[in-house]
Structure formats: structure tokens, C-alpha cells
Amino acid sequence: MNAGVNMLAYEQNAAELRALLLKADLKVTLTRLTILHILRSAQRELTVTEILYSPQQQLKKLSCAGIYQALRQLERAGLVAKFKLGDEQALYSFKNTQANIRICCRQCGRLEQIADPLFELQIQELILIHGASSYHLTLEKPKCFCCAENAAEQPDHPRR
């Protein structure tokens, strides 16, 4: 019974994704459907490598080049959001499912998403006032929790 419920949910999700692709004037392909499904069900933004090796993707045998090409098309169509900071790998998410506020560690470059609905609402109001269409806000801090913890474990002076 549980497998039947999961299959029904998957079919409903696939039908919604097909409708989104058609509305965006994109051909419905297995690659696009698979990528949208992976991003929609992800708990966070994903890199291309994470999409490529996603357990959901293993049956589909997609190529890295095919994923990049499909992501560019999905991004242009407004179905996928891309975030890139410096030389780090780009992160992708299903449009409007991930927070656009992040904290970046200056020491290691680690990104952490922040979900603050009240702050997001205030930013949305600013976007409307200034006529922008989207935003990415990145706050910097000198050290993240991991860097501070690693620094505490290492002695201040080298042993001789």
C-alpha cells in the first residue's frame, strides 16, 4: 500500500513538472524532468556533482554536460535558481524553494543558508519598492563554527 502511495505522489509530481516545462515553452525531456524532480525534493541547494550522483538519478544515467545544459535552459526559463559565490561551485535550487540569505565564512568559504521569514518579507518589500526581480544576500563572518572549533583544538605555539 505504501509503495502505491509513493508512486501516486511521484506521478502527481511528474505531472506538475511536465506542466511547468510546457508553460515555460520547454520540451519535456527525461533530463529536465529528472533534474527538476531532484531539485524540488532536495532539502538544500545542490551542485551539479550532487545532482549527477543523486540516488534518484542513478537509474537515469545522465551526463554531466547534459545536466549543465539542462540547468542553463531551466534557469533561463525561470524554473531553477543559481547561486555562485567566487570560485566555488554553483548551487542550484528549484525556483523559490530555498532561502536567498546566506552567511559565508571568510576563512573556509563555507556557506550556510538562513531561513528567516520576517526578514525575507522585508526584503521582498524592498524588491518591490526598487523594482528588482530577485535577490541573493550574503553576509560574511570571520570564522564559522567549524573554523572556530578547529582553532580551539590546535595549540597556539608549535611544539619543538
PDB file of C-alpha atoms in Angstrom:
ATOM      1  CA  MET A   1       0.000   0.000   0.000  1.00  0.00           C
ATOM      2  CA  ASN A   2       2.822   2.426   0.914  1.00  0.00           C
ATOM      3  CA  ALA A   3       4.575   1.826  -2.425  1.00  0.00           C
ATOM      4  CA  GLY A   4       1.325   2.639  -4.228  1.00  0.00           C
ATOM      5  CA  VAL A   5       1.011   5.930  -2.329  1.00  0.00           C
ATOM      6  CA  ASN A   6       4.637   6.824  -3.157  1.00  0.00           C
ATOM      7  CA  MET A   7       4.083   6.009  -6.841  1.00  0.00           C
ATOM      8  CA  LEU A   8       0.938   8.177  -6.921  1.00  0.00           C
ATOM      9  CA  ALA A   9       2.834  11.080  -5.313  1.00  0.00           C
ATOM     10  CA  TYR A  10       5.669  10.658  -7.835  1.00  0.00           C
ATOM     11  CA  GLU A  11       3.209  10.665 -10.765  1.00  0.00           C
ATOM     12  CA  GLN A  12       1.479  13.805  -9.439  1.00  0.00           C
ATOM     13  CA  ASN A  13       4.890  15.492  -9.042  1.00  0.00           C
ATOM     14  CA  ALA A  14       5.894  14.438 -12.579  1.00  0.00           C
ATOM     15  CA  ALA A  15       2.612  15.798 -13.990  1.00  0.00           C
ATOM     16  CA  GLU A  16       3.199  19.146 -12.238  1.00  0.00           C
ATOM     17  CA  LEU A  17       6.770  19.308 -13.541  1.00  0.00           C
ATOM     18  CA  ARG A  18       5.616  18.478 -17.096  1.00  0.00           C
ATOM     19  CA  ALA A  19       3.071  21.308 -16.864  1.00  0.00           C
ATOM     20  CA  LEU A  20       5.792  23.724 -15.651  1.00  0.00           C
ATOM     21  CA  LEU A  21       8.050  22.797 -18.560  1.00  0.00           C
ATOM     22  CA  LEU A  22       5.267  23.228 -21.100  1.00  0.00           C
ATOM     23  CA  LYS A  23       4.239  26.566 -19.564  1.00  0.00           C
ATOM     24  CA  ALA A  24       7.874  27.711 -19.898  1.00  0.00           C
ATOM     25  CA  ASP A  25       7.862  26.647 -23.597  1.00  0.00           C
ATOM     26  CA  LEU A  26      10.409  23.911 -22.975  1.00  0.00           C
ATOM     27  CA  LYS A  27      10.219  20.424 -24.417  1.00  0.00           C
ATOM     28  CA  VAL A  28       9.516  17.783 -21.780  1.00  0.00           C
ATOM     29  CA  THR A  29      12.629  15.595 -21.630  1.00  0.00           C
ATOM     30  CA  LEU A  30      13.740  12.929 -19.185  1.00  0.00           C
ATOM     31  CA  THR A  31      16.813  15.014 -18.284  1.00  0.00           C
ATOM     32  CA  ARG A  32      14.778  18.125 -17.436  1.00  0.00           C
ATOM     33  CA  LEU A  33      12.148  16.155 -15.516  1.00  0.00           C
ATOM     34  CA  THR A  34      14.814  14.305 -13.532  1.00  0.00           C
ATOM     35  CA  ILE A  35      16.701  17.493 -12.624  1.00  0.00           C
ATOM     36  CA  LEU A  36      13.527  19.319 -11.598  1.00  0.00           C
ATOM     37  CA  HIS A  37      12.419  16.333  -9.521  1.00  0.00           C
ATOM     38  CA  ILE A  38      15.800  16.110  -7.760  1.00  0.00           C
ATOM     39  CA  LEU A  39      15.907  19.851  -7.019  1.00  0.00           C
ATOM     40  CA  ARG A  40      12.281  20.002  -5.928  1.00  0.00           C
ATOM     41  CA  SER A  41      12.730  17.195  -3.409  1.00  0.00           C
ATOM     42  CA  ALA A  42      16.138  18.404  -2.144  1.00  0.00           C
ATOM     43  CA  GLN A  43      16.392  19.836   1.360  1.00  0.00           C
ATOM     44  CA  ARG A  44      19.042  22.326   0.240  1.00  0.00           C
ATOM     45  CA  GLU A  45      20.725  23.738  -2.841  1.00  0.00           C
ATOM     46  CA  LEU A  46      22.763  21.229  -4.847  1.00  0.00           C
ATOM     47  CA  THR A  47      25.865  21.351  -7.016  1.00  0.00           C
ATOM     48  CA  VAL A  48      25.953  19.702 -10.439  1.00  0.00           C
ATOM     49  CA  THR A  49      28.036  16.889  -8.950  1.00  0.00           C
ATOM     50  CA  GLU A  50      25.409  16.269  -6.274  1.00  0.00           C
ATOM     51  CA  ILE A  51      22.691  16.186  -8.933  1.00  0.00           C
ATOM     52  CA  LEU A  52      24.764  13.806 -11.057  1.00  0.00           C
ATOM     53  CA  TYR A  53      25.279  11.377  -8.174  1.00  0.00           C
ATOM     54  CA  SER A  54      21.851  11.773  -6.599  1.00  0.00           C
ATOM     55  CA  PRO A  55      20.342   8.401  -5.649  1.00  0.00           C
ATOM     56  CA  GLN A  56      17.216   9.401  -7.614  1.00  0.00           C
ATOM     57  CA  GLN A  57      19.359   9.983 -10.693  1.00  0.00           C
ATOM     58  CA  GLN A  58      21.237   6.664 -10.694  1.00  0.00           C
ATOM     59  CA  LEU A  59      18.611   4.980 -12.855  1.00  0.00           C
ATOM     60  CA  LYS A  60      18.598   7.786 -15.419  1.00  0.00           C
ATOM     61  CA  LYS A  61      22.304   7.751 -16.441  1.00  0.00           C
ATOM     62  CA  LEU A  62      22.575  11.467 -17.193  1.00  0.00           C
ATOM     63  CA  SER A  63      25.818  13.041 -18.332  1.00  0.00           C
ATOM     64  CA  CYS A  64      27.485  15.982 -16.618  1.00  0.00           C
ATOM     65  CA  ALA A  65      27.337  18.018 -19.843  1.00  0.00           C
ATOM     66  CA  GLY A  66      23.645  17.213 -20.241  1.00  0.00           C
ATOM     67  CA  ILE A  67      22.943  18.368 -16.690  1.00  0.00           C
ATOM     68  CA  TYR A  68      24.797  21.669 -17.237  1.00  0.00           C
ATOM     69  CA  GLN A  69      22.922  22.296 -20.488  1.00  0.00           C
ATOM     70  CA  ALA A  70      19.532  21.496 -18.954  1.00  0.00           C
ATOM     71  CA  LEU A  71      20.257  23.660 -15.891  1.00  0.00           C
ATOM     72  CA  ARG A  72      21.110  26.648 -18.131  1.00  0.00           C
ATOM     73  CA  GLN A  73      17.831  26.183 -20.006  1.00  0.00           C
ATOM     74  CA  LEU A  74      15.818  25.750 -16.798  1.00  0.00           C
ATOM     75  CA  GLU A  75      17.483  28.819 -15.281  1.00  0.00           C
ATOM     76  CA  ARG A  76      16.686  30.944 -18.360  1.00  0.00           C
ATOM     77  CA  ALA A  77      13.070  29.723 -18.183  1.00  0.00           C
ATOM     78  CA  GLY A  78      12.865  30.782 -14.522  1.00  0.00           C
ATOM     79  CA  LEU A  79      12.320  27.284 -13.127  1.00  0.00           C
ATOM     80  CA  VAL A  80      15.703  26.945 -11.427  1.00  0.00           C
ATOM     81  CA  ALA A  81      17.695  29.436  -9.365  1.00  0.00           C
ATOM     82  CA  LYS A  82      21.500  29.515  -9.487  1.00  0.00           C
ATOM     83  CA  PHE A  83      23.773  30.897  -6.786  1.00  0.00           C
ATOM     84  CA  LYS A  84      27.535  31.268  -7.246  1.00  0.00           C
ATOM     85  CA  LEU A  85      29.995  32.852  -4.861  1.00  0.00           C
ATOM     86  CA  GLY A  86      33.562  33.449  -6.020  1.00  0.00           C
ATOM     87  CA  ASP A  87      35.356  30.360  -7.283  1.00  0.00           C
ATOM     88  CA  GLU A  88      33.030  27.917  -5.515  1.00  0.00           C
ATOM     89  CA  GLN A  89      30.803  25.537  -7.457  1.00  0.00           C
ATOM     90  CA  ALA A  90      27.425  26.982  -8.372  1.00  0.00           C
ATOM     91  CA  LEU A  91      24.466  25.897  -6.284  1.00  0.00           C
ATOM     92  CA  TYR A  92      21.087  25.179  -7.861  1.00  0.00           C
ATOM     93  CA  SER A  93      17.598  25.027  -6.396  1.00  0.00           C
ATOM     94  CA  PHE A  94      14.048  24.698  -7.599  1.00  0.00           C
ATOM     95  CA  LYS A  95      12.831  28.286  -8.007  1.00  0.00           C
ATOM     96  CA  ASN A  96      11.616  29.875  -4.762  1.00  0.00           C
ATOM     97  CA  THR A  97      12.189  26.812  -2.575  1.00  0.00           C
ATOM     98  CA  GLN A  98      15.442  27.867  -0.923  1.00  0.00           C
ATOM     99  CA  ALA A  99      16.330  30.856   1.192  1.00  0.00           C
ATOM    100  CA  ASN A 100      18.335  33.539  -0.562  1.00  0.00           C
ATOM    101  CA  ILE A 101      20.100  34.683   2.604  1.00  0.00           C
ATOM    102  CA  ARG A 102      23.438  33.090   3.442  1.00  0.00           C
ATOM    103  CA  ILE A 103      26.337  33.534   5.812  1.00  0.00           C
ATOM    104  CA  CYS A 104      29.787  32.946   4.338  1.00  0.00           C
ATOM    105  CA  CYS A 105      32.844  32.076   6.429  1.00  0.00           C
ATOM    106  CA  ARG A 106      35.784  34.243   5.310  1.00  0.00           C
ATOM    107  CA  GLN A 107      38.265  31.634   6.493  1.00  0.00           C
ATOM    108  CA  CYS A 108      36.994  28.452   4.776  1.00  0.00           C
ATOM    109  CA  GLY A 109      34.296  29.753   2.406  1.00  0.00           C
ATOM    110  CA  ARG A 110      31.566  27.558   3.929  1.00  0.00           C
ATOM    111  CA  LEU A 111      28.057  28.773   3.110  1.00  0.00           C
ATOM    112  CA  GLU A 112      25.132  28.409   5.481  1.00  0.00           C
ATOM    113  CA  GLN A 113      21.579  29.242   4.464  1.00  0.00           C
ATOM    114  CA  ILE A 114      19.372  31.243   6.787  1.00  0.00           C
ATOM    115  CA  ALA A 115      15.607  30.921   6.751  1.00  0.00           C
ATOM    116  CA  ASP A 116      14.048  33.988   8.386  1.00  0.00           C
ATOM    117  CA  PRO A 117      10.513  34.560   7.077  1.00  0.00           C
ATOM    118  CA  LEU A 118      10.180  38.033   8.644  1.00  0.00           C
ATOM    119  CA  PHE A 119      13.479  39.230   7.167  1.00  0.00           C
ATOM    120  CA  GLU A 120      12.571  37.648   3.790  1.00  0.00           C
ATOM    121  CA  LEU A 121       9.274  39.574   3.835  1.00  0.00           C
ATOM    122  CA  GLN A 122      11.093  42.864   4.499  1.00  0.00           C
ATOM    123  CA  ILE A 123      13.494  42.154   1.630  1.00  0.00           C
ATOM    124  CA  GLN A 124      10.566  41.327  -0.690  1.00  0.00           C
ATOM    125  CA  GLU A 125       9.058  44.738   0.154  1.00  0.00           C
ATOM    126  CA  LEU A 126      12.389  46.412  -0.736  1.00  0.00           C
ATOM    127  CA  ILE A 127      12.481  44.481  -4.005  1.00  0.00           C
ATOM    128  CA  LEU A 128       9.039  45.799  -4.933  1.00  0.00           C
ATOM    129  CA  ILE A 129       9.950  49.368  -3.971  1.00  0.00           C
ATOM    130  CA  HIS A 130      13.147  49.315  -6.050  1.00  0.00           C
ATOM    131  CA  GLY A 131      11.805  47.311  -8.985  1.00  0.00           C
ATOM    132  CA  ALA A 132      14.217  44.399  -8.662  1.00  0.00           C
ATOM    133  CA  SER A 133      13.113  40.888  -9.618  1.00  0.00           C
ATOM    134  CA  SER A 134      15.185  38.735  -7.269  1.00  0.00           C
ATOM    135  CA  TYR A 135      17.961  38.854  -4.704  1.00  0.00           C
ATOM    136  CA  HIS A 136      20.831  36.967  -3.108  1.00  0.00           C
ATOM    137  CA  LEU A 137      22.102  38.310   0.191  1.00  0.00           C
ATOM    138  CA  THR A 138      25.418  37.030   1.531  1.00  0.00           C
ATOM    139  CA  LEU A 139      26.680  38.065   4.942  1.00  0.00           C
ATOM    140  CA  GLU A 140      30.317  37.454   5.878  1.00  0.00           C
ATOM    141  CA  LYS A 141      31.735  36.423   9.204  1.00  0.00           C
ATOM    142  CA  PRO A 142      35.394  35.926  10.109  1.00  0.00           C
ATOM    143  CA  LYS A 143      35.036  32.284  11.245  1.00  0.00           C
ATOM    144  CA  CYS A 144      32.271  29.724  11.105  1.00  0.00           C
ATOM    145  CA  PHE A 145      31.612  27.277  13.933  1.00  0.00           C
ATOM    146  CA  CYS A 146      33.873  24.627  12.345  1.00  0.00           C
ATOM    147  CA  CYS A 147      36.823  27.022  11.903  1.00  0.00           C
ATOM    148  CA  ALA A 148      36.467  28.308  15.473  1.00  0.00           C
ATOM    149  CA  GLU A 149      36.316  24.746  16.779  1.00  0.00           C
ATOM    150  CA  ASN A 150      39.392  23.694  14.764  1.00  0.00           C
ATOM    151  CA  ALA A 151      41.310  26.746  16.006  1.00  0.00           C
ATOM    152  CA  ALA A 152      40.455  25.860  19.613  1.00  0.00           C
ATOM    153  CA  GLU A 153      41.804  22.319  19.141  1.00  0.00           C
ATOM    154  CA  GLN A 154      45.175  23.485  17.770  1.00  0.00           C
ATOM    155  CA  PRO A 155      47.806  24.838  20.170  1.00  0.00           C
ATOM    156  CA  ASP A 156      48.810  28.490  19.875  1.00  0.00           C
ATOM    157  CA  HIS A 157      52.537  27.744  19.659  1.00  0.00           C
ATOM    158  CA  PRO A 158      54.148  24.962  17.651  1.00  0.00           C
ATOM    159  CA  ARG A 159      55.796  22.283  19.730  1.00  0.00           C
ATOM    160  CA  ARG A 160      59.535  21.855  19.480  1.00  0.00           C
TER     161      ARG A 160
END
